[in-house]
């Protein structure tokens, strides 16, 4: 069966990511679970925050979103897509129809601008 080139590339990328994941789990010996229904893993992974920590986290996130909104439009969108949505720089470049280097430089410039903005806040 003939398949479009972009579909073939998606399958190849999926295979590469799956192989990388398997290698990471093997290297870090993460292929077994210590959780014997005694809650050890749950307690280690899901720490309950105090009300003060929850409030501080909320304020910090609000400051971050405010600072991102003050960036130029493209920088803000690219930083949001990369760090918040978890898209790769290649995915962002492909979606926008630009070179990956353009996205990478915009994110770097945006992070420098974001640092300046946040320093003014704090």
PDB file of C-alpha atoms in Angstrom:
ATOM      1  CA  UNK A   1       0.000   0.000   0.000  1.00  0.00           C
ATOM      2  CA  UNK A   2       1.381   3.403  -0.926  1.00  0.00           C
ATOM      3  CA  UNK A   3       1.445   5.983   1.841  1.00  0.00           C
ATOM      4  CA  UNK A   4       2.275   9.703   1.647  1.00  0.00           C
ATOM      5  CA  UNK A   5       5.836  10.645   2.577  1.00  0.00           C
ATOM      6  CA  UNK A   6       4.781  12.697   5.637  1.00  0.00           C
ATOM      7  CA  UNK A   7       2.895   9.708   7.087  1.00  0.00           C
ATOM      8  CA  UNK A   8       5.959   7.508   6.588  1.00  0.00           C
ATOM      9  CA  UNK A   9       8.087  10.134   8.333  1.00  0.00           C
ATOM     10  CA  UNK A  10       5.619  10.257  11.253  1.00  0.00           C
ATOM     11  CA  UNK A  11       5.881   6.487  11.668  1.00  0.00           C
ATOM     12  CA  UNK A  12       9.679   6.647  11.557  1.00  0.00           C
ATOM     13  CA  UNK A  13       9.693   9.458  14.141  1.00  0.00           C
ATOM     14  CA  UNK A  14       7.359   7.451  16.377  1.00  0.00           C
ATOM     15  CA  UNK A  15       9.654   4.409  16.112  1.00  0.00           C
ATOM     16  CA  UNK A  16      12.704   6.536  16.986  1.00  0.00           C
ATOM     17  CA  UNK A  17      10.963   8.082  20.007  1.00  0.00           C
ATOM     18  CA  UNK A  18       9.763   4.702  21.209  1.00  0.00           C
ATOM     19  CA  UNK A  19      13.278   3.233  20.899  1.00  0.00           C
ATOM     20  CA  UNK A  20      14.707   6.217  22.786  1.00  0.00           C
ATOM     21  CA  UNK A  21      12.112   5.758  25.520  1.00  0.00           C
ATOM     22  CA  UNK A  22      12.942   2.067  25.862  1.00  0.00           C
ATOM     23  CA  UNK A  23      16.646   2.885  26.066  1.00  0.00           C
ATOM     24  CA  UNK A  24      16.034   5.546  28.743  1.00  0.00           C
ATOM     25  CA  UNK A  25      13.938   3.196  30.858  1.00  0.00           C
ATOM     26  CA  UNK A  26      16.597   0.497  30.530  1.00  0.00           C
ATOM     27  CA  UNK A  27      19.464   2.859  31.431  1.00  0.00           C
ATOM     28  CA  UNK A  28      17.646   4.248  34.454  1.00  0.00           C
ATOM     29  CA  UNK A  29      16.285   0.853  35.477  1.00  0.00           C
ATOM     30  CA  UNK A  30      12.782   2.290  35.347  1.00  0.00           C
ATOM     31  CA  UNK A  31      11.199  -0.814  33.907  1.00  0.00           C
ATOM     32  CA  UNK A  32       9.922  -2.092  37.227  1.00  0.00           C
ATOM     33  CA  UNK A  33       7.714  -0.646  39.909  1.00  0.00           C
ATOM     34  CA  UNK A  34       8.380  -0.443  43.614  1.00  0.00           C
ATOM     35  CA  UNK A  35       4.750   0.267  44.347  1.00  0.00           C
ATOM     36  CA  UNK A  36       3.367  -2.718  46.236  1.00  0.00           C
ATOM     37  CA  UNK A  37       0.137  -0.918  47.032  1.00  0.00           C
ATOM     38  CA  UNK A  38       1.670   0.591  50.140  1.00  0.00           C
ATOM     39  CA  UNK A  39       1.651   4.089  48.610  1.00  0.00           C
ATOM     40  CA  UNK A  40       5.416   4.701  48.607  1.00  0.00           C
ATOM     41  CA  UNK A  41       5.581   5.803  44.959  1.00  0.00           C
ATOM     42  CA  UNK A  42       2.451   7.874  45.287  1.00  0.00           C
ATOM     43  CA  UNK A  43       3.849   9.734  48.301  1.00  0.00           C
ATOM     44  CA  UNK A  44       7.184  10.293  46.566  1.00  0.00           C
ATOM     45  CA  UNK A  45       5.600  11.624  43.387  1.00  0.00           C
ATOM     46  CA  UNK A  46       2.591  13.519  44.705  1.00  0.00           C
ATOM     47  CA  UNK A  47       3.653  15.776  47.526  1.00  0.00           C
ATOM     48  CA  UNK A  48       0.849  17.673  49.228  1.00  0.00           C
ATOM     49  CA  UNK A  49       1.506  21.408  49.224  1.00  0.00           C
ATOM     50  CA  UNK A  50       0.668  23.701  52.104  1.00  0.00           C
ATOM     51  CA  UNK A  51      -1.862  26.503  51.491  1.00  0.00           C
ATOM     52  CA  UNK A  52       1.011  29.013  51.454  1.00  0.00           C
ATOM     53  CA  UNK A  53       2.884  26.989  48.814  1.00  0.00           C
ATOM     54  CA  UNK A  54      -0.266  26.687  46.702  1.00  0.00           C
ATOM     55  CA  UNK A  55      -0.845  30.444  46.876  1.00  0.00           C
ATOM     56  CA  UNK A  56       2.803  31.185  46.074  1.00  0.00           C
ATOM     57  CA  UNK A  57       2.693  28.822  43.112  1.00  0.00           C
ATOM     58  CA  UNK A  58      -0.509  30.478  41.822  1.00  0.00           C
ATOM     59  CA  UNK A  59       1.000  33.957  42.089  1.00  0.00           C
ATOM     60  CA  UNK A  60       4.199  32.818  40.361  1.00  0.00           C
ATOM     61  CA  UNK A  61       2.251  31.269  37.492  1.00  0.00           C
ATOM     62  CA  UNK A  62       0.186  34.448  37.129  1.00  0.00           C
ATOM     63  CA  UNK A  63       3.373  36.550  37.012  1.00  0.00           C
ATOM     64  CA  UNK A  64       4.836  34.208  34.417  1.00  0.00           C
ATOM     65  CA  UNK A  65       1.750  34.396  32.179  1.00  0.00           C
ATOM     66  CA  UNK A  66       1.685  38.185  32.556  1.00  0.00           C
ATOM     67  CA  UNK A  67       5.359  38.393  31.582  1.00  0.00           C
ATOM     68  CA  UNK A  68       4.800  36.098  28.581  1.00  0.00           C
ATOM     69  CA  UNK A  69       1.899  38.285  27.447  1.00  0.00           C
ATOM     70  CA  UNK A  70       4.261  41.301  27.376  1.00  0.00           C
ATOM     71  CA  UNK A  71       6.572  39.603  24.872  1.00  0.00           C
ATOM     72  CA  UNK A  72       6.264  40.173  21.125  1.00  0.00           C
ATOM     73  CA  UNK A  73       3.525  37.986  19.673  1.00  0.00           C
ATOM     74  CA  UNK A  74       5.705  35.408  17.891  1.00  0.00           C
ATOM     75  CA  UNK A  75       8.087  35.008  20.829  1.00  0.00           C
ATOM     76  CA  UNK A  76       5.187  34.574  23.238  1.00  0.00           C
ATOM     77  CA  UNK A  77       3.451  32.002  21.031  1.00  0.00           C
ATOM     78  CA  UNK A  78       6.646  30.022  20.465  1.00  0.00           C
ATOM     79  CA  UNK A  79       7.648  30.016  24.130  1.00  0.00           C
ATOM     80  CA  UNK A  80       4.131  28.992  25.141  1.00  0.00           C
ATOM     81  CA  UNK A  81       4.041  26.213  22.544  1.00  0.00           C
ATOM     82  CA  UNK A  82       7.476  24.880  23.502  1.00  0.00           C
ATOM     83  CA  UNK A  83       7.442  25.120  27.288  1.00  0.00           C
ATOM     84  CA  UNK A  84       3.760  24.984  28.189  1.00  0.00           C
ATOM     85  CA  UNK A  85       2.342  22.750  25.456  1.00  0.00           C
ATOM     86  CA  UNK A  86       5.524  20.673  25.177  1.00  0.00           C
ATOM     87  CA  UNK A  87       5.933  20.932  21.404  1.00  0.00           C
ATOM     88  CA  UNK A  88       9.402  20.494  19.956  1.00  0.00           C
ATOM     89  CA  UNK A  89      11.042  23.351  18.089  1.00  0.00           C
ATOM     90  CA  UNK A  90      10.857  21.270  14.926  1.00  0.00           C
ATOM     91  CA  UNK A  91       7.102  20.789  15.371  1.00  0.00           C
ATOM     92  CA  UNK A  92       6.609  24.520  15.869  1.00  0.00           C
ATOM     93  CA  UNK A  93       8.716  25.315  12.799  1.00  0.00           C
ATOM     94  CA  UNK A  94       6.820  22.766  10.716  1.00  0.00           C
ATOM     95  CA  UNK A  95       3.460  24.182  11.836  1.00  0.00           C
ATOM     96  CA  UNK A  96       4.513  27.758  11.054  1.00  0.00           C
ATOM     97  CA  UNK A  97       6.278  26.854   7.821  1.00  0.00           C
ATOM     98  CA  UNK A  98       9.619  28.333   8.885  1.00  0.00           C
ATOM     99  CA  UNK A  99      13.097  26.995   9.530  1.00  0.00           C
ATOM    100  CA  UNK A 100      13.786  25.435  12.928  1.00  0.00           C
ATOM    101  CA  UNK A 101      16.650  27.893  13.486  1.00  0.00           C
ATOM    102  CA  UNK A 102      14.196  30.812  13.306  1.00  0.00           C
ATOM    103  CA  UNK A 103      12.066  29.234  16.036  1.00  0.00           C
ATOM    104  CA  UNK A 104      15.110  28.426  18.182  1.00  0.00           C
ATOM    105  CA  UNK A 105      16.443  31.999  17.949  1.00  0.00           C
ATOM    106  CA  UNK A 106      13.009  33.480  18.685  1.00  0.00           C
ATOM    107  CA  UNK A 107      12.688  31.308  21.791  1.00  0.00           C
ATOM    108  CA  UNK A 108      16.191  32.273  22.954  1.00  0.00           C
ATOM    109  CA  UNK A 109      15.467  35.984  22.439  1.00  0.00           C
ATOM    110  CA  UNK A 110      12.114  35.571  24.115  1.00  0.00           C
ATOM    111  CA  UNK A 111      13.684  33.941  27.153  1.00  0.00           C
ATOM    112  CA  UNK A 112      16.176  36.803  27.463  1.00  0.00           C
ATOM    113  CA  UNK A 113      13.309  39.313  27.208  1.00  0.00           C
ATOM    114  CA  UNK A 114      11.285  37.282  29.686  1.00  0.00           C
ATOM    115  CA  UNK A 115      14.192  37.384  32.129  1.00  0.00           C
ATOM    116  CA  UNK A 116      14.345  41.175  31.858  1.00  0.00           C
ATOM    117  CA  UNK A 117      10.587  41.495  32.356  1.00  0.00           C
ATOM    118  CA  UNK A 118      10.580  39.199  35.389  1.00  0.00           C
ATOM    119  CA  UNK A 119      13.489  41.080  36.976  1.00  0.00           C
ATOM    120  CA  UNK A 120      11.346  44.222  36.844  1.00  0.00           C
ATOM    121  CA  UNK A 121       8.540  42.322  38.598  1.00  0.00           C
ATOM    122  CA  UNK A 122      10.774  41.082  41.358  1.00  0.00           C
TER     123      UNK A 122
END
